[in-house]
mmCIF file of N, CA and C in Angstrom:
data_model
loop_
_atom_site.group_PDB
_atom_site.id
_atom_site.type_symbol
_atom_site.label_atom_id
_atom_site.label_comp_id
_atom_site.label_asym_id
_atom_site.label_seq_id
_atom_site.Cartn_x
_atom_site.Cartn_y
_atom_site.Cartn_z
ATOM 1 N N MET I 49 56.816 98.874 -11.177
ATOM 2 C CA MET I 49 57.212 99.137 -12.505
ATOM 3 C C MET I 49 57.809 98.049 -13.189
ATOM 4 N N MET I 50 57.380 97.692 -14.292
ATOM 5 C CA MET I 50 58.148 96.554 -15.010
ATOM 6 C C MET I 50 58.551 97.156 -16.493
ATOM 7 N N PHE I 51 59.263 96.343 -17.136
ATOM 8 C CA PHE I 51 59.654 96.809 -18.540
ATOM 9 C C PHE I 51 58.906 95.721 -19.550
ATOM 10 N N LYS I 52 58.414 96.176 -20.531
ATOM 11 C CA LYS I 52 57.840 95.414 -21.574
ATOM 12 C C LYS I 52 58.608 95.597 -22.902
ATOM 13 N N LYS I 53 58.851 94.632 -23.480
ATOM 14 C CA LYS I 53 59.490 94.656 -24.830
ATOM 15 C C LYS I 53 58.596 95.012 -25.925
ATOM 16 N N GLY I 54 58.987 96.053 -26.693
ATOM 17 C CA GLY I 54 58.158 96.494 -27.848
ATOM 18 C C GLY I 54 58.847 95.885 -29.042
ATOM 19 N N SER I 55 58.113 95.901 -30.119
ATOM 20 C CA SER I 55 58.720 95.464 -31.476
ATOM 21 C C SER I 55 58.087 96.348 -32.552
ATOM 22 N N LYS I 56 58.805 96.453 -33.649
ATOM 23 C CA LYS I 56 58.468 97.100 -34.762
ATOM 24 C C LYS I 56 58.031 96.003 -35.754
ATOM 25 N N VAL I 57 56.707 95.886 -36.027
ATOM 26 C CA VAL I 57 56.238 94.932 -36.794
ATOM 27 C C VAL I 57 56.176 95.279 -38.234
ATOM 28 N N GLY I 58 56.419 94.149 -39.126
ATOM 29 C CA GLY I 58 56.104 94.476 -40.585
ATOM 30 C C GLY I 58 57.548 94.770 -41.360
ATOM 31 N N HIS I 59 58.593 94.841 -40.547
ATOM 32 C CA HIS I 59 59.917 95.174 -41.219
ATOM 33 C C HIS I 59 60.849 94.002 -41.088
ATOM 34 N N LEU I 60 61.583 93.654 -42.072
ATOM 35 C CA LEU I 60 62.370 92.491 -41.931
ATOM 36 C C LEU I 60 63.525 92.495 -40.751
ATOM 37 N N PHE I 61 64.076 93.680 -40.582
ATOM 38 C CA PHE I 61 64.965 93.794 -39.441
ATOM 39 C C PHE I 61 64.458 94.779 -38.403
ATOM 40 N N GLY I 62 63.312 94.547 -38.008
ATOM 41 C CA GLY I 62 62.604 95.589 -37.062
ATOM 42 C C GLY I 62 63.404 95.680 -35.757
ATOM 43 N N ARG I 63 63.327 96.868 -35.296
ATOM 44 C CA ARG I 63 63.953 97.286 -34.048
ATOM 45 C C ARG I 63 62.977 96.824 -32.907
ATOM 46 N N SER I 64 63.642 96.310 -31.810
ATOM 47 C CA SER I 64 62.850 95.999 -30.712
ATOM 48 C C SER I 64 63.487 96.846 -29.437
ATOM 49 N N ASN I 65 62.707 97.237 -28.669
ATOM 50 C CA ASN I 65 63.155 97.965 -27.495
ATOM 51 C C ASN I 65 62.399 97.694 -26.263
ATOM 52 N N TRP I 66 62.925 98.100 -25.035
ATOM 53 C CA TRP I 66 62.247 97.946 -23.889
ATOM 54 C C TRP I 66 61.916 99.228 -23.335
ATOM 55 N N LYS I 67 60.595 99.371 -22.909
ATOM 56 C CA LYS I 67 60.109 100.542 -22.303
ATOM 57 C C LYS I 67 59.565 100.285 -20.853
ATOM 58 N N PRO I 68 59.685 101.190 -19.940
ATOM 59 C CA PRO I 68 59.014 100.995 -18.659
ATOM 60 C C PRO I 68 57.470 101.128 -18.788
ATOM 61 N N ARG I 69 56.874 100.218 -18.160
ATOM 62 C CA ARG I 69 55.421 100.114 -18.152
ATOM 63 C C ARG I 69 54.924 99.845 -16.895
ATOM 64 N N PHE I 70 53.702 100.321 -16.522
ATOM 65 C CA PHE I 70 53.114 99.975 -15.359
ATOM 66 C C PHE I 70 52.025 98.877 -15.747
ATOM 67 N N LEU I 71 52.269 97.735 -15.093
ATOM 68 C CA LEU I 71 51.483 96.670 -15.399
ATOM 69 C C LEU I 71 50.333 96.391 -14.219
ATOM 70 N N VAL I 72 49.069 95.967 -14.644
ATOM 71 C CA VAL I 72 48.114 95.670 -13.717
ATOM 72 C C VAL I 72 47.624 94.344 -14.191
ATOM 73 N N LEU I 73 47.654 93.287 -13.268
ATOM 74 C CA LEU I 73 47.317 92.005 -13.435
ATOM 75 C C LEU I 73 45.826 91.830 -12.980
ATOM 76 N N THR I 74 44.893 91.471 -13.971
ATOM 77 C CA THR I 74 43.501 91.201 -13.585
ATOM 78 C C THR I 74 43.250 89.622 -13.639
ATOM 79 N N THR I 75 42.000 89.236 -13.444
ATOM 80 C CA THR I 75 41.720 87.793 -13.507
ATOM 81 C C THR I 75 41.894 87.163 -14.923
ATOM 82 N N ASP I 76 41.986 88.001 -15.942
ATOM 83 C CA ASP I 76 42.093 87.443 -17.309
ATOM 84 C C ASP I 76 42.924 88.201 -18.320
ATOM 85 N N ALA I 77 43.719 89.174 -17.665
ATOM 86 C CA ALA I 77 44.663 89.965 -18.623
ATOM 87 C C ALA I 77 45.648 90.787 -17.924
ATOM 88 N N ILE I 78 46.645 91.223 -18.569
ATOM 89 C CA ILE I 78 47.556 92.187 -18.037
ATOM 90 C C ILE I 78 47.251 93.478 -18.853
ATOM 91 N N LEU I 79 46.982 94.533 -18.119
ATOM 92 C CA LEU I 79 46.778 95.810 -18.675
ATOM 93 C C LEU I 79 48.197 96.672 -18.447
ATOM 94 N N TYR I 80 48.642 97.275 -19.506
ATOM 95 C CA TYR I 80 49.911 97.938 -19.336
ATOM 96 C C TYR I 80 49.676 99.422 -19.722
ATOM 97 N N TYR I 81 50.216 100.282 -18.768
ATOM 98 C CA TYR I 81 50.057 101.762 -18.878
ATOM 99 C C TYR I 81 51.491 102.459 -18.993
ATOM 100 N N THR I 82 51.486 103.664 -19.530
ATOM 101 C CA THR I 82 52.618 104.453 -19.583
ATOM 102 C C THR I 82 53.240 104.643 -18.121
ATOM 103 N N ALA I 83 52.367 104.831 -17.098
ATOM 104 C CA ALA I 83 52.756 105.095 -15.684
ATOM 105 C C ALA I 83 51.432 104.899 -14.953
ATOM 106 N N PRO I 84 51.689 104.778 -13.629
ATOM 107 C CA PRO I 84 50.350 104.801 -12.684
ATOM 108 C C PRO I 84 49.481 105.849 -13.063
ATOM 109 N N GLY I 85 48.281 105.600 -13.366
ATOM 110 C CA GLY I 85 47.306 106.673 -13.789
ATOM 111 C C GLY I 85 47.567 107.168 -15.048
ATOM 112 N N GLY I 86 48.386 106.583 -15.903
ATOM 113 C CA GLY I 86 48.817 107.077 -17.236
ATOM 114 C C GLY I 86 47.868 106.473 -18.211
ATOM 115 N N LYS I 87 48.146 106.620 -19.469
ATOM 116 C CA LYS I 87 47.408 106.221 -20.671
ATOM 117 C C LYS I 87 47.600 104.588 -20.839
ATOM 118 N N LEU I 88 46.426 103.877 -21.065
ATOM 119 C CA LEU I 88 46.532 102.509 -21.306
ATOM 120 C C LEU I 88 47.142 102.370 -22.622
ATOM 121 N N LYS I 89 48.225 101.464 -22.673
ATOM 122 C CA LYS I 89 48.961 101.166 -23.908
ATOM 123 C C LYS I 89 48.452 99.882 -24.588
ATOM 124 N N GLY I 90 48.008 99.015 -23.757
ATOM 125 C CA GLY I 90 47.548 97.869 -24.403
ATOM 126 C C GLY I 90 47.100 96.778 -23.307
ATOM 127 N N LYS I 91 46.747 95.552 -23.881
ATOM 128 C CA LYS I 91 46.217 94.498 -23.026
ATOM 129 C C LYS I 91 46.813 93.146 -23.505
ATOM 130 N N ILE I 92 47.202 92.371 -22.561
ATOM 131 C CA ILE I 92 47.584 91.029 -22.857
ATOM 132 C C ILE I 92 46.438 90.069 -22.351
ATOM 133 N N ASP I 93 45.848 89.541 -23.378
ATOM 134 C CA ASP I 93 44.701 88.596 -23.013
ATOM 135 C C ASP I 93 45.304 87.265 -22.539
ATOM 136 N N LEU I 94 44.849 86.836 -21.328
ATOM 137 C CA LEU I 94 45.394 85.609 -20.824
ATOM 138 C C LEU I 94 44.501 84.436 -20.837
ATOM 139 N N THR I 95 43.277 84.734 -21.293
ATOM 140 C CA THR I 95 42.209 83.774 -21.241
ATOM 141 C C THR I 95 42.421 82.500 -22.075
ATOM 142 N N LYS I 96 43.271 82.559 -23.052
ATOM 143 C CA LYS I 96 43.599 81.365 -23.816
ATOM 144 C C LYS I 96 44.985 80.825 -23.576
ATOM 145 N N CYS I 97 45.485 81.247 -22.476
ATOM 146 C CA CYS I 97 46.845 80.877 -21.960
ATOM 147 C C CYS I 97 46.784 79.824 -20.828
ATOM 148 N N SER I 98 47.771 78.849 -20.902
ATOM 149 C CA SER I 98 47.840 77.936 -19.808
ATOM 150 C C SER I 98 49.248 78.116 -19.133
ATOM 151 N N PRO I 99 49.255 77.536 -17.902
ATOM 152 C CA PRO I 99 50.565 77.675 -17.280
ATOM 153 C C PRO I 99 51.813 77.435 -18.086
ATOM 154 N N SER I 100 51.706 76.474 -19.145
ATOM 155 C CA SER I 100 52.790 76.221 -19.797
ATOM 156 C C SER I 100 53.282 77.250 -20.839
ATOM 157 N N ASP I 101 52.354 78.260 -21.143
ATOM 158 C CA ASP I 101 52.613 79.450 -21.831
ATOM 159 C C ASP I 101 53.323 80.504 -21.147
ATOM 160 N N ILE I 102 53.531 80.296 -19.854
ATOM 161 C CA ILE I 102 54.360 81.266 -19.065
ATOM 162 C C ILE I 102 55.718 80.718 -18.834
ATOM 163 N N GLU I 103 56.804 81.366 -19.270
ATOM 164 C CA GLU I 103 58.089 80.951 -19.071
ATOM 165 C C GLU I 103 58.994 81.917 -18.162
ATOM 166 N N GLU I 104 59.593 81.474 -17.165
ATOM 167 C CA GLU I 104 60.423 82.290 -16.377
ATOM 168 C C GLU I 104 61.912 82.181 -16.829
ATOM 169 N N MET I 105 62.566 83.286 -17.100
ATOM 170 C CA MET I 105 63.946 83.234 -17.555
ATOM 171 C C MET I 105 64.067 82.425 -18.851
ATOM 172 N N PRO I 106 63.289 82.808 -19.920
ATOM 173 C CA PRO I 106 63.336 81.979 -21.157
ATOM 174 C C PRO I 106 64.714 81.921 -21.661
ATOM 175 N N HIS I 107 65.062 80.810 -22.297
ATOM 176 C CA HIS I 107 66.449 80.600 -22.740
ATOM 177 C C HIS I 107 66.909 81.592 -23.854
ATOM 178 N N ASP I 108 65.829 82.135 -24.578
ATOM 179 C CA ASP I 108 66.177 83.131 -25.588
ATOM 180 C C ASP I 108 65.949 84.442 -25.185
ATOM 181 N N GLY I 109 65.663 84.710 -23.950
ATOM 182 C CA GLY I 109 65.371 86.104 -23.524
ATOM 183 C C GLY I 109 66.440 86.576 -22.639
ATOM 184 N N PHE I 110 67.675 86.203 -22.834
ATOM 185 C CA PHE I 110 68.620 86.892 -21.884
ATOM 186 C C PHE I 110 68.940 88.327 -22.404
ATOM 187 N N LYS I 111 69.450 89.144 -21.507
ATOM 188 C CA LYS I 111 69.657 90.548 -21.891
ATOM 189 C C LYS I 111 70.893 90.791 -22.622
ATOM 190 N N THR I 112 70.675 91.419 -23.756
ATOM 191 C CA THR I 112 71.791 91.892 -24.670
ATOM 192 C C THR I 112 71.767 93.394 -24.683
ATOM 193 N N GLY I 113 72.786 93.925 -25.115
ATOM 194 C CA GLY I 113 72.819 95.450 -25.362
ATOM 195 C C GLY I 113 72.897 96.169 -24.034
ATOM 196 N N THR I 114 72.533 97.392 -24.084
ATOM 197 C CA THR I 114 72.370 98.395 -22.930
ATOM 198 C C THR I 114 71.030 98.869 -22.645
ATOM 199 N N SER I 115 69.976 98.143 -22.885
ATOM 200 C CA SER I 115 68.672 98.492 -22.610
ATOM 201 C C SER I 115 68.557 98.808 -21.122
ATOM 202 N N ALA I 116 67.521 99.537 -20.768
ATOM 203 C CA ALA I 116 67.159 99.870 -19.388
ATOM 204 C C ALA I 116 66.552 98.654 -18.657
ATOM 205 N N SER I 117 66.268 97.594 -19.320
ATOM 206 C CA SER I 117 65.471 96.480 -18.782
ATOM 207 C C SER I 117 66.545 95.657 -17.928
ATOM 208 N N SER I 118 65.888 94.837 -17.021
ATOM 209 C CA SER I 118 66.790 93.977 -16.170
ATOM 210 C C SER I 118 66.859 92.646 -16.782
ATOM 211 N N ILE I 119 67.616 91.792 -16.171
ATOM 212 C CA ILE I 119 67.809 90.405 -16.665
ATOM 213 C C ILE I 119 66.683 89.583 -16.221
ATOM 214 N N TRP I 120 65.868 89.954 -15.223
ATOM 215 C CA TRP I 120 64.816 89.136 -14.731
ATOM 216 C C TRP I 120 63.517 89.140 -15.572
ATOM 217 N N ARG I 121 63.370 88.104 -16.452
ATOM 218 C CA ARG I 121 62.389 88.129 -17.539
ATOM 219 C C ARG I 121 61.401 87.102 -17.504
ATOM 220 N N ILE I 122 60.271 87.339 -18.040
ATOM 221 C CA ILE I 122 59.170 86.311 -18.156
ATOM 222 C C ILE I 122 58.620 86.469 -19.572
ATOM 223 N N SER I 123 58.335 85.262 -20.235
ATOM 224 C CA SER I 123 57.685 85.363 -21.609
ATOM 225 C C SER I 123 56.349 84.864 -21.323
ATOM 226 N N ILE I 124 55.427 85.413 -22.214
ATOM 227 C CA ILE I 124 53.996 85.017 -22.185
ATOM 228 C C ILE I 124 53.616 84.782 -23.554
ATOM 229 N N GLN I 125 53.254 83.464 -23.892
ATOM 230 C CA GLN I 125 53.003 83.110 -25.196
ATOM 231 C C GLN I 125 51.381 83.043 -25.413
ATOM 232 N N THR I 126 50.793 83.985 -26.095
ATOM 233 C CA THR I 126 49.453 84.125 -26.404
ATOM 234 C C THR I 126 49.161 83.458 -27.650
ATOM 235 N N PRO I 127 47.853 83.152 -28.265
ATOM 236 C CA PRO I 127 47.748 82.566 -29.470
ATOM 237 C C PRO I 127 48.278 83.417 -30.661
ATOM 238 N N GLY I 128 48.248 84.716 -30.382
ATOM 239 C CA GLY I 128 48.675 85.668 -31.496
ATOM 240 C C GLY I 128 49.890 86.258 -31.428
ATOM 241 N N ARG I 129 50.654 86.151 -30.302
ATOM 242 C CA ARG I 129 52.005 86.955 -30.090
ATOM 243 C C ARG I 129 52.649 86.446 -28.760
ATOM 244 N N ARG I 130 53.980 86.638 -28.771
ATOM 245 C CA ARG I 130 54.659 86.265 -27.586
ATOM 246 C C ARG I 130 55.202 87.536 -27.077
ATOM 247 N N TYR I 131 54.970 87.836 -25.713
ATOM 248 C CA TYR I 131 55.204 88.967 -25.003
ATOM 249 C C TYR I 131 56.458 88.811 -24.054
ATOM 250 N N MET I 132 57.245 89.658 -23.836
ATOM 251 C CA MET I 132 58.382 89.592 -22.864
ATOM 252 C C MET I 132 58.177 90.758 -21.899
ATOM 253 N N ILE I 133 58.270 90.389 -20.537
ATOM 254 C CA ILE I 133 58.332 91.411 -19.580
ATOM 255 C C ILE I 133 59.486 91.334 -18.754
ATOM 256 N N ALA I 134 60.106 92.319 -18.141
ATOM 257 C CA ALA I 134 61.260 92.169 -17.313
ATOM 258 C C ALA I 134 60.849 92.922 -15.957
ATOM 259 N N ALA I 135 61.139 92.167 -14.874
ATOM 260 C CA ALA I 135 61.028 92.694 -13.520
ATOM 261 C C ALA I 135 62.250 93.455 -13.105
ATOM 262 N N THR I 136 62.159 94.243 -12.100
ATOM 263 C CA THR I 136 63.306 95.001 -11.556
ATOM 264 C C THR I 136 64.180 94.226 -10.746
ATOM 265 N N ASN I 137 63.673 92.894 -10.126
ATOM 266 C CA ASN I 137 64.515 92.015 -9.360
ATOM 267 C C ASN I 137 64.004 90.724 -9.419
ATOM 268 N N PRO I 138 64.691 89.712 -8.828
ATOM 269 C CA PRO I 138 64.147 88.352 -8.865
ATOM 270 C C PRO I 138 63.017 88.225 -8.110
ATOM 271 N N GLY I 139 62.914 88.754 -7.086
ATOM 272 C CA GLY I 139 61.748 88.673 -6.076
ATOM 273 C C GLY I 139 60.458 89.078 -6.898
ATOM 274 N N GLU I 140 60.417 90.281 -7.531
ATOM 275 C CA GLU I 140 59.323 90.682 -8.300
ATOM 276 C C GLU I 140 59.086 89.808 -9.357
ATOM 277 N N MET I 141 60.094 89.218 -10.122
ATOM 278 C CA MET I 141 59.827 88.347 -11.149
ATOM 279 C C MET I 141 59.153 87.065 -10.555
ATOM 280 N N ASN I 142 59.575 86.546 -9.477
ATOM 281 C CA ASN I 142 58.963 85.309 -8.876
ATOM 282 C C ASN I 142 57.606 85.556 -8.623
ATOM 283 N N VAL I 143 57.212 86.762 -7.904
ATOM 284 C CA VAL I 143 55.876 87.017 -7.698
ATOM 285 C C VAL I 143 54.913 87.090 -8.856
ATOM 286 N N TRP I 144 55.398 87.749 -9.923
ATOM 287 C CA TRP I 144 54.632 87.773 -11.071
ATOM 288 C C TRP I 144 54.458 86.409 -11.921
ATOM 289 N N PHE I 145 55.551 85.740 -11.753
ATOM 290 C CA PHE I 145 55.544 84.258 -12.389
ATOM 291 C C PHE I 145 54.449 83.574 -11.659
ATOM 292 N N ASP I 146 54.565 83.517 -10.355
ATOM 293 C CA ASP I 146 53.519 82.717 -9.568
ATOM 294 C C ASP I 146 52.128 83.193 -9.798
ATOM 295 N N ASP I 147 51.971 84.513 -9.865
ATOM 296 C CA ASP I 147 50.531 84.899 -10.020
ATOM 297 C C ASP I 147 50.091 84.587 -11.409
ATOM 298 N N LEU I 148 51.024 84.727 -12.368
ATOM 299 C CA LEU I 148 50.651 84.297 -13.836
ATOM 300 C C LEU I 148 50.260 82.853 -13.978
ATOM 301 N N GLN I 149 50.966 82.089 -13.142
ATOM 302 C CA GLN I 149 50.756 80.575 -13.197
ATOM 303 C C GLN I 149 49.360 80.458 -12.609
ATOM 304 N N LYS I 150 49.044 80.978 -11.475
ATOM 305 C CA LYS I 150 47.690 80.847 -10.909
ATOM 306 C C LYS I 150 46.613 81.309 -11.809
ATOM 307 N N ILE I 151 46.658 82.465 -12.307
ATOM 308 C CA ILE I 151 45.653 82.993 -13.230
ATOM 309 C C ILE I 151 45.470 82.097 -14.339
ATOM 310 N N THR I 152 46.529 81.697 -15.093
ATOM 311 C CA THR I 152 46.289 80.910 -16.257
ATOM 312 C C THR I 152 45.702 79.464 -15.923
ATOM 313 N N ALA I 153 46.186 78.933 -14.719
ATOM 314 C CA ALA I 153 45.557 77.618 -14.214
ATOM 315 C C ALA I 153 44.128 77.787 -13.862
ATOM 316 N N HIS I 154 43.726 78.950 -13.358
ATOM 317 C CA HIS I 154 42.387 79.201 -12.907
ATOM 318 C C HIS I 154 41.646 79.394 -14.263
ATOM 319 N N GLY I 155 42.174 80.007 -15.287
ATOM 320 C CA GLY I 155 41.547 80.188 -16.562
ATOM 321 C C GLY I 155 41.245 78.740 -17.200
ATOM 322 N N SER I 156 42.188 77.922 -17.083
ATOM 323 C CA SER I 156 42.033 76.516 -17.646
ATOM 324 C C SER I 156 40.983 75.756 -16.752
ATOM 325 N N CYS I 157 40.943 75.889 -15.499
ATOM 326 C CA CYS I 157 39.950 75.303 -14.679
ATOM 327 C C CYS I 157 38.620 75.764 -14.943
ATOM 328 N N ARG I 158 38.476 77.128 -15.249
ATOM 329 C CA ARG I 158 37.129 77.718 -15.466
ATOM 330 C C ARG I 158 36.650 77.177 -16.685
ATOM 331 N N SER I 159 37.587 77.020 -17.763
ATOM 332 C CA SER I 159 37.052 76.491 -18.993
ATOM 333 C C SER I 159 36.531 74.983 -18.904
ATOM 334 N N ILE I 160 37.207 74.173 -18.122
ATOM 335 C CA ILE I 160 36.875 72.899 -17.919
ATOM 336 C C ILE I 160 35.433 72.701 -17.126
ATOM 337 N N ASP I 161 35.368 73.729 -16.148
ATOM 338 C CA ASP I 161 34.076 73.747 -15.508
ATOM 339 C C ASP I 161 32.914 74.187 -16.419
ATOM 340 N N GLN I 162 33.217 75.046 -17.258
ATOM 341 C CA GLN I 162 32.189 75.466 -18.305
ATOM 342 C C GLN I 162 31.887 74.217 -19.228
ATOM 343 N N VAL I 163 32.860 73.604 -19.637
ATOM 344 C CA VAL I 163 32.610 72.286 -20.407
ATOM 345 C C VAL I 163 31.839 71.270 -19.660
ATOM 346 N N ASP I 164 32.066 71.096 -18.294
ATOM 347 C CA ASP I 164 31.380 70.102 -17.548
ATOM 348 C C ASP I 164 29.833 70.630 -17.501
ATOM 349 N N GLN I 165 29.619 71.863 -17.336
ATOM 350 C CA GLN I 165 28.251 72.527 -17.234
ATOM 351 C C GLN I 165 27.456 72.219 -18.461
ATOM 352 N N MET I 166 28.200 72.465 -19.611
ATOM 353 C CA MET I 166 27.626 72.263 -20.915
ATOM 354 C C MET I 166 27.225 70.705 -21.100
ATOM 355 N N ARG I 167 28.195 69.865 -20.722
ATOM 356 C CA ARG I 167 27.691 68.413 -20.645
ATOM 357 C C ARG I 167 26.639 68.049 -19.803
ATOM 358 N N GLN I 168 26.484 68.577 -18.780
ATOM 359 C CA GLN I 168 25.432 68.253 -17.837
ATOM 360 C C GLN I 168 24.181 68.881 -18.447
ATOM 361 N N ALA I 169 24.222 69.984 -18.987
ATOM 362 C CA ALA I 169 22.942 70.547 -19.692
ATOM 363 C C ALA I 169 22.587 69.611 -20.823
ATOM 364 N N VAL I 170 23.486 69.023 -21.641
ATOM 365 C CA VAL I 170 23.238 68.152 -22.689
ATOM 366 C C VAL I 170 22.648 66.916 -22.171
ATOM 367 N N ARG I 171 23.125 66.269 -21.182
ATOM 368 C CA ARG I 171 22.540 65.144 -20.531
ATOM 369 C C ARG I 171 21.112 65.317 -20.088
ATOM 370 N N GLN I 172 20.880 66.457 -19.452
ATOM 371 C CA GLN I 172 19.536 66.707 -18.929
ATOM 372 C C GLN I 172 18.610 66.968 -20.085
ATOM 373 N N ALA I 173 19.043 67.588 -21.077
ATOM 374 C CA ALA I 173 18.357 67.838 -22.395
ATOM 375 C C ALA I 173 17.943 66.383 -22.955
ATOM 376 N N ARG I 174 18.766 65.622 -23.085
ATOM 377 C CA ARG I 174 18.600 64.305 -23.604
ATOM 378 C C ARG I 174 17.638 63.347 -22.837
ATOM 379 N N LEU I 175 17.600 63.645 -21.720
ATOM 380 C CA LEU I 175 16.578 62.849 -20.758
ATOM 381 C C LEU I 175 15.130 63.368 -21.234
ATOM 382 N N ARG I 176 14.988 64.549 -21.661
ATOM 383 C CA ARG I 176 13.642 64.924 -22.145
ATOM 384 C C ARG I 176 13.414 64.656 -23.607
ATOM 385 N N VAL I 177 14.316 64.133 -24.395
ATOM 386 C CA VAL I 177 14.135 63.732 -25.789
ATOM 387 C C VAL I 177 13.730 62.202 -25.811
ATOM 388 N N PRO I 178 12.945 61.792 -26.777
ATOM 389 C CA PRO I 178 12.677 60.444 -27.058
ATOM 390 C C PRO I 178 14.094 59.753 -27.149
ATOM 391 N N LYS I 179 13.989 58.478 -26.788
ATOM 392 C CA LYS I 179 15.231 57.627 -26.799
ATOM 393 C C LYS I 179 15.752 57.518 -28.321
ATOM 394 N N ALA I 180 14.978 57.262 -29.264
ATOM 395 C CA ALA I 180 15.487 57.198 -30.703
ATOM 396 C C ALA I 180 16.222 58.392 -31.133
ATOM 397 N N GLN I 181 15.639 59.532 -30.690
ATOM 398 C CA GLN I 181 16.303 60.859 -31.156
ATOM 399 C C GLN I 181 17.569 60.964 -30.413
ATOM 400 N N ALA I 182 17.667 60.580 -29.097
ATOM 401 C CA ALA I 182 18.914 60.763 -28.377
ATOM 402 C C ALA I 182 19.941 59.788 -28.938
ATOM 403 N N VAL I 183 19.608 58.634 -29.443
ATOM 404 C CA VAL I 183 20.666 57.730 -30.029
ATOM 405 C C VAL I 183 21.042 58.198 -31.253
ATOM 406 N N HIS I 184 20.165 58.856 -32.213
ATOM 407 C CA HIS I 184 20.545 59.396 -33.352
ATOM 408 C C HIS I 184 21.521 60.555 -33.172
ATOM 409 N N ASP I 185 21.272 61.451 -32.019
ATOM 410 C CA ASP I 185 22.193 62.549 -31.811
ATOM 411 C C ASP I 185 23.530 62.117 -31.525
ATOM 412 N N SER I 186 23.672 61.034 -30.613
ATOM 413 C CA SER I 186 24.857 60.656 -30.237
ATOM 414 C C SER I 186 25.727 59.984 -31.373
ATOM 415 N N VAL I 187 25.023 59.242 -32.267
ATOM 416 C CA VAL I 187 25.763 58.652 -33.394
ATOM 417 C C VAL I 187 26.212 59.677 -34.364
ATOM 418 N N CYS I 188 25.403 60.811 -34.616
ATOM 419 C CA CYS I 188 25.851 61.804 -35.558
ATOM 420 C C CYS I 188 26.886 62.606 -34.818
ATOM 421 N N ALA I 189 27.021 62.702 -33.537
ATOM 422 C CA ALA I 189 28.092 63.508 -32.925
ATOM 423 C C ALA I 189 29.460 62.808 -33.013
ATOM 424 N N SER I 190 29.364 61.451 -33.304
ATOM 425 C CA SER I 190 30.556 60.721 -33.170
ATOM 426 C C SER I 190 31.500 60.994 -34.343
#
């Protein structure tokens, strides 16, 4: 069980709170539920995140107030939003941090592999195109 910080969007002084959530890490996302076997509350897409988007104990994420969350926090910066999660102890935080680093690094590598595959396909296609056409394409692409 982890805690996820919620926020009230659209209000100048929106209230933010911490709620216990059951998190499931997949190869490309974090799914969060009200409880094990409970209702899916949301998904944090990790496909566009890199390891640098995952921060352990962020400088602006220290515990304030009397919320039920712990001090052991991780921030996840996605293109659309920043998420904060809190583990129940430092060991749990370290495991989540390490796993998130691996998942986001794997996603980055997967994207690089996909780019390399596309480049290879383009090279093979150009071998089948007359030389003048291939030169024109490479000049236009520059």
